[in-house]
Short mmCIF file of C-alpha atoms and ligand atoms in Angstrom, two decimals:
data_model
loop_
_atom_site.label_atom_id
_atom_site.label_comp_id
_atom_site.label_asym_id
_atom_site.label_seq_id
_atom_site.Cartn_x
_atom_site.Cartn_y
_atom_site.Cartn_z
CA MET T 199 12.15 -0.50 -16.18
CA ALA T 200 10.08 -3.56 -15.29
CA VAL T 201 10.91 -3.17 -11.39
CA ILE T 202 10.21 0.29 -9.64
CA ALA T 203 11.12 0.39 -5.95
CA VAL T 204 9.82 3.11 -3.42
CA ILE T 205 11.65 3.66 -1.01
CA GLY T 206 11.26 5.93 2.52
CA GLY T 207 14.36 8.25 2.98
CA GLN T 208 13.69 9.83 6.25
CA TRP T 209 12.54 7.77 9.60
CA GLY T 210 8.94 6.77 8.13
CA ASP T 211 5.82 8.21 7.06
CA GLU T 212 7.29 9.88 4.38
CA GLY T 213 4.17 9.36 2.32
CA LYS T 214 5.26 6.12 0.36
CA GLY T 215 1.46 5.06 0.50
CA ARG T 216 0.22 7.96 -1.63
CA VAL T 217 2.98 7.73 -4.43
CA VAL T 218 2.74 4.17 -4.46
CA ASP T 219 -1.05 5.09 -5.12
CA LEU T 220 -0.16 7.16 -7.83
CA LEU T 221 2.19 4.67 -9.66
CA ALA T 222 0.13 1.71 -8.88
CA GLU T 223 -2.45 2.88 -12.19
CA LYS T 224 0.05 2.18 -14.39
CA VAL T 225 1.76 -1.20 -13.22
CA ASP T 226 0.77 -5.06 -12.35
CA MET T 227 1.89 -5.76 -9.26
CA VAL T 228 2.44 -4.15 -6.17
CA VAL T 229 4.50 -6.32 -3.61
CA ARG T 230 5.59 -5.25 -0.05
CA PHE T 231 8.85 -6.91 0.82
CA SER T 232 9.64 -5.58 4.42
CA GLY T 233 8.29 -4.68 7.74
CA GLY T 234 5.06 -6.02 9.50
CA ASP T 235 1.80 -3.87 10.61
CA ASN T 236 4.10 -1.46 12.27
CA ALA T 237 3.82 0.21 9.22
CA GLY T 238 0.93 2.51 8.51
CA HIS T 239 0.43 3.82 4.99
CA THR T 240 -2.20 6.29 4.46
CA VAL T 241 -4.19 6.16 1.14
CA ILE T 242 -6.94 8.81 -0.15
CA GLY T 243 -8.98 7.56 -3.08
CA PRO T 244 -11.85 7.20 -4.53
CA HIS T 245 -13.14 4.43 -1.56
CA GLY T 246 -12.34 6.91 1.13
CA GLU T 247 -9.30 7.28 3.28
CA PHE T 248 -7.58 4.09 4.42
CA ARG T 249 -4.86 3.18 6.63
CA LEU T 250 -3.24 0.35 5.39
CA HIS T 251 -0.58 -1.94 7.65
CA LEU T 252 -0.20 -4.97 5.64
CA VAL T 253 -2.00 -4.81 2.38
CA PRO T 254 -0.28 -3.56 -0.61
CA SER T 255 -1.55 0.29 -1.42
CA GLY T 256 -1.70 -1.22 -5.07
CA ILE T 257 -5.10 -2.99 -3.88
CA PHE T 258 -7.20 -0.31 -4.89
CA TYR T 259 -6.62 -0.40 -8.64
CA PRO T 260 -8.63 -3.49 -10.38
CA GLN T 261 -5.73 -4.61 -12.74
CA VAL T 262 -3.14 -4.93 -9.81
CA THR T 263 -2.12 -7.89 -8.10
CA CYS T 264 -0.76 -7.32 -4.46
CA ILE T 265 1.88 -9.40 -3.05
CA ILE T 266 2.81 -9.50 1.03
CA GLY T 267 6.37 -11.07 0.12
CA ASN T 268 8.55 -13.04 1.95
CA GLY T 269 10.32 -10.60 3.50
CA VAL T 270 6.96 -9.29 5.59
CA ALA T 271 6.12 -10.28 8.70
CA ILE T 272 2.22 -10.97 8.99
CA ASN T 273 0.02 -10.69 12.08
CA PRO T 274 -3.00 -12.58 11.38
CA ALA T 275 -5.78 -11.16 13.05
CA SER T 276 -4.60 -7.50 11.59
CA LEU T 277 -4.31 -8.89 8.23
CA LEU T 278 -7.77 -10.42 8.49
CA GLY T 279 -9.25 -7.28 9.89
CA GLU T 280 -7.79 -5.32 7.11
CA ILE T 281 -9.04 -7.52 4.12
CA ASN T 282 -12.44 -7.26 5.96
CA GLU T 283 -12.55 -3.74 6.42
CA LEU T 284 -11.25 -3.62 2.29
CA GLN T 285 -14.24 -6.16 1.46
CA ARG T 286 -16.56 -4.19 3.80
CA HIS T 287 -15.81 -0.77 1.32
CA GLY T 288 -16.48 -2.96 -2.03
CA VAL T 289 -12.63 -3.34 -2.70
CA ASP T 290 -11.87 -6.51 -4.41
CA THR T 291 -9.34 -8.57 -2.23
CA SER T 292 -9.07 -11.54 -4.48
CA ARG T 293 -6.04 -10.13 -6.38
CA LEU T 294 -4.11 -10.12 -2.60
CA VAL T 295 -1.29 -12.96 -2.41
CA ILE T 296 0.75 -14.04 0.64
CA SER T 297 4.14 -15.60 0.30
CA ASP T 298 4.35 -18.76 1.98
CA ARG T 299 7.52 -17.82 3.22
CA ALA T 300 6.61 -14.84 4.99
CA HIS T 301 7.04 -14.98 8.75
CA VAL T 302 3.81 -15.13 10.99
CA ILE T 303 3.76 -12.50 14.23
CA MET T 304 2.45 -15.07 17.34
CA PRO T 305 0.94 -14.23 20.47
CA TYR T 306 4.56 -14.36 22.17
CA HIS T 307 6.14 -11.84 20.06
CA THR T 308 3.65 -8.93 21.18
CA LEU T 309 3.73 -9.94 24.50
CA LEU T 310 7.99 -10.12 24.60
CA ASP T 311 8.20 -6.74 22.52
CA GLY T 312 6.29 -5.26 25.25
CA LEU T 313 7.61 -7.15 27.98
CA GLU T 314 11.24 -5.17 26.54
CA GLU T 315 10.41 -2.34 26.40
CA GLU T 316 9.08 -2.16 29.73
CA ARG T 317 12.55 -3.74 30.85
CA ARG T 318 14.33 -1.13 29.32
CA GLY T 319 12.62 1.39 31.03
CA GLY T 320 13.94 4.76 30.66
CA ARG T 321 15.90 3.52 27.18
CA ALA T 322 12.83 2.12 25.88
CA LEU T 323 13.11 2.24 21.87
CA GLY T 324 9.39 3.59 21.58
CA THR T 325 8.87 0.44 19.25
CA THR T 326 5.09 0.24 17.97
CA ARG T 327 4.96 -2.84 20.28
CA ARG T 328 3.56 -5.09 17.17
CA GLY T 329 6.30 -7.42 18.07
CA ILE T 330 8.63 -6.82 14.90
CA GLY T 331 12.10 -6.99 17.01
CA PRO T 332 10.80 -10.66 18.34
CA VAL T 333 9.74 -11.85 14.86
CA PHE T 334 12.35 -10.98 12.96
CA ALA T 335 14.69 -12.58 15.83
CA ASP T 336 13.25 -15.29 15.51
CA LYS T 337 13.33 -15.62 11.73
CA VAL T 338 17.20 -15.24 11.70
CA SER T 339 17.28 -17.82 14.91
CA ARG T 340 15.53 -19.91 12.71
CA LEU T 341 12.81 -19.95 15.55
CA GLY T 342 10.10 -18.80 13.21
CA ILE T 343 6.88 -20.08 11.70
CA ARG T 344 5.79 -19.27 8.22
CA ALA T 345 2.59 -18.40 6.63
CA GLY T 346 2.90 -22.08 4.75
CA ASP T 347 3.56 -23.41 7.87
CA LEU T 348 -0.19 -22.90 8.89
CA LEU T 349 -1.41 -24.99 6.21
CA ASN T 350 0.23 -28.35 7.22
CA LYS T 351 -1.22 -28.40 10.91
CA ASP T 352 0.45 -31.71 12.19
CA GLY T 353 4.02 -29.94 11.25
CA PHE T 354 2.80 -26.52 12.62
CA LEU T 355 1.90 -28.42 15.96
CA SER T 356 5.29 -29.95 16.56
CA ARG T 357 6.80 -26.89 15.66
CA LEU T 358 4.69 -24.88 17.66
CA GLU T 359 4.94 -26.98 20.77
CA SER T 360 8.71 -27.10 20.68
CA ILE T 361 9.07 -23.36 20.06
CA LEU T 362 6.58 -22.24 22.69
CA GLU T 363 8.53 -24.52 25.22
CA PHE T 364 11.23 -22.45 24.77
CA LYS T 365 9.46 -19.02 24.99
CA ASN T 366 7.41 -20.18 27.67
CA ALA T 367 10.68 -20.50 29.87
CA ILE T 368 11.96 -17.26 28.78
CA LEU T 369 8.25 -15.86 29.84
CA THR T 370 8.33 -17.42 33.09
CA LYS T 371 11.97 -17.31 34.08
CA VAL T 372 13.37 -14.21 32.81
CA TYR T 373 10.35 -11.92 33.16
CA GLU T 374 8.00 -13.71 35.70
CA VAL T 375 4.83 -13.65 33.79
CA SER T 376 2.42 -16.55 33.02
CA PRO T 377 2.66 -18.86 30.49
CA LEU T 378 0.97 -19.12 27.17
CA PRO T 379 -1.56 -22.11 26.66
CA LEU T 380 -0.19 -24.10 23.38
CA GLU T 381 -3.87 -25.66 22.82
CA GLU T 382 -5.38 -22.27 22.48
CA ILE T 383 -2.63 -20.57 20.32
CA TYR T 384 -2.61 -23.71 17.90
CA GLN T 385 -6.83 -23.53 17.76
CA GLN T 386 -6.55 -19.98 16.90
CA TYR T 387 -3.59 -19.91 14.65
CA CYS T 388 -5.29 -23.20 12.79
CA ARG T 389 -8.53 -20.96 12.35
CA TYR T 390 -6.48 -18.02 10.74
CA GLY T 391 -4.57 -20.58 8.58
CA GLU T 392 -7.75 -21.72 7.08
CA ARG T 393 -9.18 -18.23 6.33
CA LEU T 394 -5.42 -16.97 4.61
CA ALA T 395 -5.07 -19.99 3.16
CA PRO T 396 -6.68 -18.86 -0.39
CA PHE T 397 -4.12 -16.07 -0.33
CA ILE T 398 -1.06 -18.01 0.76
CA ARG T 399 1.22 -19.35 -2.48
CA GLU T 400 4.42 -19.25 -3.42
CA THR T 401 5.29 -15.91 -5.04
CA THR T 402 8.83 -15.76 -6.23
CA TYR T 403 8.16 -18.21 -9.45
CA MET T 404 4.81 -15.63 -9.74
CA LEU T 405 7.31 -12.39 -9.63
CA HIS T 406 9.79 -14.19 -12.30
CA ASP T 407 6.87 -14.88 -14.71
CA ALA T 408 5.54 -11.69 -14.18
CA LEU T 409 8.76 -10.07 -15.43
CA ARG T 410 9.39 -12.84 -18.20
CA THR T 411 6.04 -11.69 -19.53
CA GLY T 412 7.24 -8.21 -19.69
CA LYS T 413 4.64 -6.86 -16.64
CA LEU T 414 5.76 -3.69 -14.44
CA ILE T 415 6.52 -4.53 -10.80
CA LEU T 416 6.31 -1.84 -7.79
CA LEU T 417 8.09 -2.70 -4.79
CA GLU T 418 6.56 -0.68 -1.71
CA GLY T 419 8.84 0.16 1.05
CA ALA T 420 7.79 0.35 4.40
CA GLN T 421 9.25 2.43 7.51
CA GLY T 422 12.05 4.47 6.24
CA THR T 423 16.01 4.28 5.78
CA LEU T 424 17.14 6.12 8.99
CA LEU T 425 15.19 2.99 10.78
CA ASP T 426 17.20 0.11 8.82
CA PRO T 427 19.33 -1.95 11.25
CA ASP T 428 22.59 -1.20 9.29
CA PHE T 429 22.57 2.45 8.33
CA GLY T 430 19.85 4.14 10.61
CA THR T 431 20.62 5.30 14.17
CA TYR T 432 20.98 2.00 15.90
CA PRO T 433 19.93 0.49 18.44
CA TYR T 434 16.81 3.18 17.52
CA VAL T 435 15.89 1.49 14.31
CA THR T 436 13.22 -1.48 13.26
CA SER T 437 14.37 -5.05 12.49
CA SER T 438 13.62 -5.56 8.82
CA SER T 439 15.68 -3.49 6.13
CA PRO T 440 13.84 -0.85 4.83
CA LEU T 441 16.28 0.01 2.05
CA ALA T 442 15.67 -0.27 -1.75
CA ALA T 443 18.48 -3.71 -1.41
CA SER T 444 15.96 -5.24 0.67
CA GLY T 445 13.37 -5.22 -2.07
CA SER T 446 15.30 -7.73 -3.95
CA LEU T 447 15.71 -10.26 -0.54
CA GLY T 448 12.33 -9.53 0.20
CA THR T 449 10.85 -10.69 -2.83
CA GLY T 450 13.40 -12.93 -4.55
CA ILE T 451 13.86 -10.15 -7.40
CA GLY T 452 17.52 -9.92 -8.50
CA PRO T 453 18.92 -6.16 -7.82
CA MET T 454 20.18 -5.97 -11.29
CA GLN T 455 16.26 -5.98 -12.13
CA ILE T 456 15.42 -3.06 -9.83
CA GLY T 457 15.69 -0.30 -12.41
CA HIS T 458 14.67 2.80 -10.79
CA VAL T 459 14.77 3.39 -6.93
CA VAL T 460 12.27 6.47 -5.71
CA GLY T 461 13.18 7.98 -2.54
CA VAL T 462 10.26 9.42 -0.70
CA PHE T 463 10.82 12.31 1.61
CA LYS T 464 8.77 14.76 3.19
CA ALA T 465 9.93 18.63 2.46
CA TYR T 466 10.42 18.67 6.54
CA SER T 467 11.42 15.77 8.87
CA THR T 468 9.35 13.57 11.41
CA ARG T 469 10.45 10.93 13.68
CA VAL T 470 8.15 8.64 16.15
CA GLY T 471 9.67 6.59 19.01
CA GLN T 472 12.84 7.48 20.51
CA GLY T 473 16.30 7.89 19.24
CA PRO T 474 18.56 11.01 17.81
CA MET T 475 16.98 13.59 15.43
CA PRO T 476 19.01 16.62 14.75
CA THR T 477 16.53 18.78 13.46
CA GLU T 478 13.79 18.21 15.92
CA LEU T 479 12.25 21.58 16.51
CA LYS T 480 10.59 21.44 20.12
CA ASP T 481 8.98 24.65 20.13
CA GLU T 482 6.45 26.42 18.69
CA VAL T 483 7.46 25.60 15.02
CA GLY T 484 7.66 22.17 15.30
CA GLU T 485 4.18 21.91 17.12
CA LEU T 486 2.93 24.10 13.61
CA ILE T 487 4.09 21.61 11.40
CA ARG T 488 2.45 18.63 13.38
CA GLU T 489 -0.49 20.34 13.43
CA LYS T 490 -0.75 21.54 10.34
CA ALA T 491 0.48 18.13 9.07
CA HIS T 492 -1.43 16.30 11.10
CA GLU T 493 1.43 14.40 12.52
CA TYR T 494 0.55 11.62 14.55
CA GLY T 495 1.38 8.01 13.77
CA ALA T 496 -1.15 6.04 11.78
CA THR T 497 -0.28 2.93 13.73
CA THR T 498 -0.28 3.85 17.31
CA GLY T 499 -1.52 7.50 16.93
CA ARG T 500 1.48 8.76 18.69
CA PRO T 501 2.20 12.56 17.94
CA ARG T 502 5.43 12.59 15.51
CA ARG T 503 8.46 14.47 16.71
CA CYS T 504 8.85 17.39 14.09
CA GLY T 505 11.87 19.50 12.84
CA TRP T 506 13.48 21.13 9.65
CA PHE T 507 14.74 19.29 6.33
CA ASP T 508 17.88 17.49 7.31
CA ALA T 509 19.85 17.06 4.50
CA VAL T 510 23.09 15.44 6.13
CA ALA T 511 20.96 12.12 6.63
CA SER T 512 18.78 12.28 3.61
CA ARG T 513 22.36 12.74 1.36
CA PHE T 514 23.35 9.62 3.29
CA SER T 515 20.04 8.00 2.56
CA VAL T 516 20.21 8.76 -1.31
CA GLN T 517 23.73 7.04 -1.27
CA VAL T 518 22.66 3.61 0.78
CA ASN T 519 19.78 3.23 -1.61
CA GLY T 520 21.02 4.38 -4.62
CA PHE T 521 17.69 6.90 -5.16
CA THR T 522 17.36 7.46 -8.86
CA GLU T 523 14.75 10.52 -7.95
CA ILE T 524 13.02 12.03 -5.02
CA ALA T 525 9.21 12.39 -4.46
CA LEU T 526 9.19 15.30 -2.01
CA THR T 527 5.70 15.19 -0.24
CA HIS T 528 3.82 17.80 2.15
CA LEU T 529 5.49 20.89 0.12
CA ASP T 530 2.21 23.19 0.67
CA ILE T 531 2.89 22.22 4.89
CA PHE T 532 5.24 25.74 4.40
CA ASP T 533 2.80 27.67 2.47
CA ALA T 534 2.54 30.47 5.69
CA PHE T 535 6.23 30.04 6.77
CA PRO T 536 7.97 33.24 6.42
CA SER T 537 11.37 31.38 5.99
CA VAL T 538 12.28 27.71 5.69
CA ARG T 539 15.58 25.73 6.93
CA ILE T 540 17.50 23.38 5.70
CA CYS T 541 20.16 21.60 8.05
CA THR T 542 23.60 21.17 5.75
CA SER T 543 25.79 20.30 8.08
CA TYR T 544 26.18 19.24 12.07
CA ARG T 545 28.59 20.89 14.53
CA PHE T 546 29.87 18.11 16.49
CA ALA T 547 32.41 19.68 19.47
CA ASP T 548 34.59 21.82 17.38
CA LYS T 549 34.22 20.26 14.15
CA VAL T 550 31.69 20.50 11.22
CA LEU T 551 30.17 17.25 9.76
CA ASP T 552 28.78 16.73 6.51
CA SER T 553 28.04 12.71 7.05
CA PHE T 554 25.87 11.00 9.07
CA PRO T 555 27.23 9.53 12.09
CA GLY T 556 26.79 5.70 12.37
CA ASP T 557 27.45 6.73 16.41
CA VAL T 558 24.16 7.28 18.32
CA GLU T 559 25.93 8.47 20.72
CA MET T 560 27.77 11.08 18.60
CA LEU T 561 24.75 11.80 16.50
CA GLU T 562 22.91 12.86 19.78
CA LYS T 563 25.03 15.63 20.55
CA CYS T 564 25.48 17.11 17.04
CA GLN T 565 23.84 20.15 16.22
CA PRO T 566 22.38 21.09 13.17
CA VAL T 567 24.04 24.07 11.01
CA TYR T 568 20.90 25.54 8.83
CA GLU T 569 20.66 27.54 5.67
CA GLU T 570 17.73 29.78 5.60
CA LEU T 571 15.74 30.47 2.60
CA ALA T 572 12.99 32.75 1.90
CA GLY T 573 9.42 31.52 2.32
CA TRP T 574 6.61 31.79 -0.42
CA GLN T 575 3.77 32.76 1.79
CA GLY T 576 0.87 31.97 -0.57
CA PRO T 577 -1.34 28.49 -0.86
CA ILE T 578 0.55 26.02 -3.82
CA SER T 579 -2.19 23.52 -3.10
CA GLU T 580 -4.29 23.69 -6.62
CA ILE T 581 -0.73 24.30 -8.49
CA ARG T 582 -0.25 21.00 -10.61
CA ASN T 583 2.44 22.68 -13.05
CA PHE T 584 6.50 23.05 -11.32
CA ASP T 585 6.91 26.09 -13.53
CA GLU T 586 3.90 27.88 -11.64
CA LEU T 587 4.97 27.37 -8.33
CA PRO T 588 6.22 30.80 -6.40
CA ALA T 589 9.80 31.31 -6.92
CA GLU T 590 10.79 30.36 -3.48
CA ALA T 591 9.47 26.76 -3.15
CA ARG T 592 11.02 26.14 -6.59
CA HIS T 593 14.40 27.47 -4.85
CA TYR T 594 13.44 25.29 -1.61
CA VAL T 595 13.13 22.48 -4.08
CA ALA T 596 16.16 22.91 -6.39
CA ARG T 597 18.44 23.71 -3.25
CA LEU T 598 17.13 20.12 -1.85
CA GLU T 599 18.16 18.38 -4.79
CA GLU T 600 21.61 20.08 -5.08
CA ILE T 601 22.62 19.03 -1.55
CA THR T 602 21.46 15.94 -1.67
CA CYS T 603 22.46 15.04 -5.27
CA CYS T 604 19.44 13.92 -6.02
CA PRO T 605 16.90 14.96 -8.68
CA VAL T 606 13.17 15.71 -7.34
CA GLY T 607 10.69 14.00 -9.58
CA LEU T 608 7.25 14.65 -7.91
CA VAL T 609 6.05 17.18 -5.47
CA SER T 610 2.78 16.80 -3.33
CA VAL T 611 1.28 19.90 -2.43
CA GLY T 612 -1.79 18.07 -0.51
CA PRO T 613 -3.25 14.74 0.73
CA LYS T 614 -5.69 13.90 -2.62
CA ARG T 615 -4.32 11.72 -5.34
CA GLU T 616 -4.47 14.73 -7.49
CA GLN T 617 -2.33 16.98 -5.52
CA VAL T 618 0.79 16.01 -7.16
CA ILE T 619 3.42 18.11 -9.58
CA LYS T 620 5.35 15.94 -11.70
CA ALA T 621 8.26 17.67 -11.85
CA ARG T 622 10.98 16.13 -14.15
CA SER T 623 10.27 12.56 -13.12
CA MET T 624 11.59 9.65 -14.67
CA LEU T 625 8.32 7.25 -13.87
CA PRO T 626 5.85 6.18 -16.21
CA GLN T 627 3.46 8.96 -16.87
P1 IMP N 194 9.02 -1.37 15.78
O1 IMP N 194 9.44 -1.55 14.34
O2 IMP N 194 7.97 -1.49 16.06
O3 IMP N 194 10.04 -2.74 16.34
O4 IMP N 194 9.64 0.07 16.40
C1 IMP N 194 11.12 0.80 15.97
C2 IMP N 194 11.39 2.11 15.83
O5 IMP N 194 10.72 2.32 14.54
C3 IMP N 194 10.28 2.90 16.46
O6 IMP N 194 10.92 3.81 17.08
C4 IMP N 194 8.92 2.97 16.22
O7 IMP N 194 8.23 3.95 16.19
C5 IMP N 194 9.84 3.11 14.72
N1 IMP N 194 8.60 2.64 13.51
C6 IMP N 194 7.84 1.19 13.10
N2 IMP N 194 7.70 1.63 11.81
C7 IMP N 194 7.47 2.70 11.78
C8 IMP N 194 6.47 3.25 10.69
O8 IMP N 194 5.80 2.77 10.02
N3 IMP N 194 6.73 4.78 10.75
C9 IMP N 194 7.19 5.41 11.52
N4 IMP N 194 8.46 4.86 12.46
C10 IMP N 194 8.06 3.38 12.35
#
């Protein structure tokens, strides 16, 4: 098992950061492979609580090399801010490496993301407005600027000149706003390039050298499967793939080398932004989950929509990723609940569906069909052994395994590093 991927199984915010943080102790490299600073990974460790947006969550371990892979979009200002913050808290950032192939978020990306959201009006997607859609659109339109480009000032200027001419035409003629100044952006991004230069290098050979010498690599997913542009609730999705397969494309590691794929799921569901969420609870139960679990976005601070565990969506997620085990987080949130529910199918018109529809309008009309299980009504945060969990909590976990067709290897019962129960995980112990 040379490569392990940690992937969000729902709509993001499942607690991937803490699972990566837990495993990072045993690995040599942690690699981000998709997304950008739209992600927010909260890690609570000896240095305090950190919200990482771009830096891989392995940075707190001195033996770990942290790579921002080619599949990530980098906002240099936000990355430099994060590096400074880590350094200020005494965290060594000399083990951070940025792929020269990673795309760079430019000021027109963030501007266009916001303008496009406003143009959509009532049908806005609820993006994080970090320029994610525009930067990945430019990547595939062959209009992108990559981290390596910032190191070649002349080449960068001529590329930026031609791209900005086009972007300014869109800004002024389509959106009727002011154009962006070439010189200012060029100078600013040259300065970013100078500051990031010590971190930027070719990373694919580096990863393959590590594999050849028997190193253990952890791929750190961002966002969640149901935000995937192909398999998520399109168009209410993000713009790079959060799936396990993207762990290969976003790093240059072959798919057969990924030996283990951990799907991180909360014991319930949350979503930020717009788009269907069949089990959303707009009542006091949803409010209770939000308040108990502090369900507010790590990047935007927006309140997250909360609801019961959706096993239809989750089983789909297990399939499209090929999860080999589940890490179930936040189980303790249900401690005081008299009963808990699992959505086992959807009712659509006069049909009962047990598959996740690709058509978002159909999904919007799906009504959840629930199975109700007894709650455990007692604190579980201090428990470290699966067999010591109350029978009702064990039953809940067993039922999730059964319906999603995937074993639960880890269960988290609190936010701290040690508040984890290793059920029957195949991960390095
Ligand atoms: P974008 O990725 O900023 O374009 O946003 C597209 C959708 O993905 C919106 O619904 C966002 O709320 C959602 N999203 C993006 N990143 C995250 C994340 O890290 N956690 C949860 N939702 C996210």
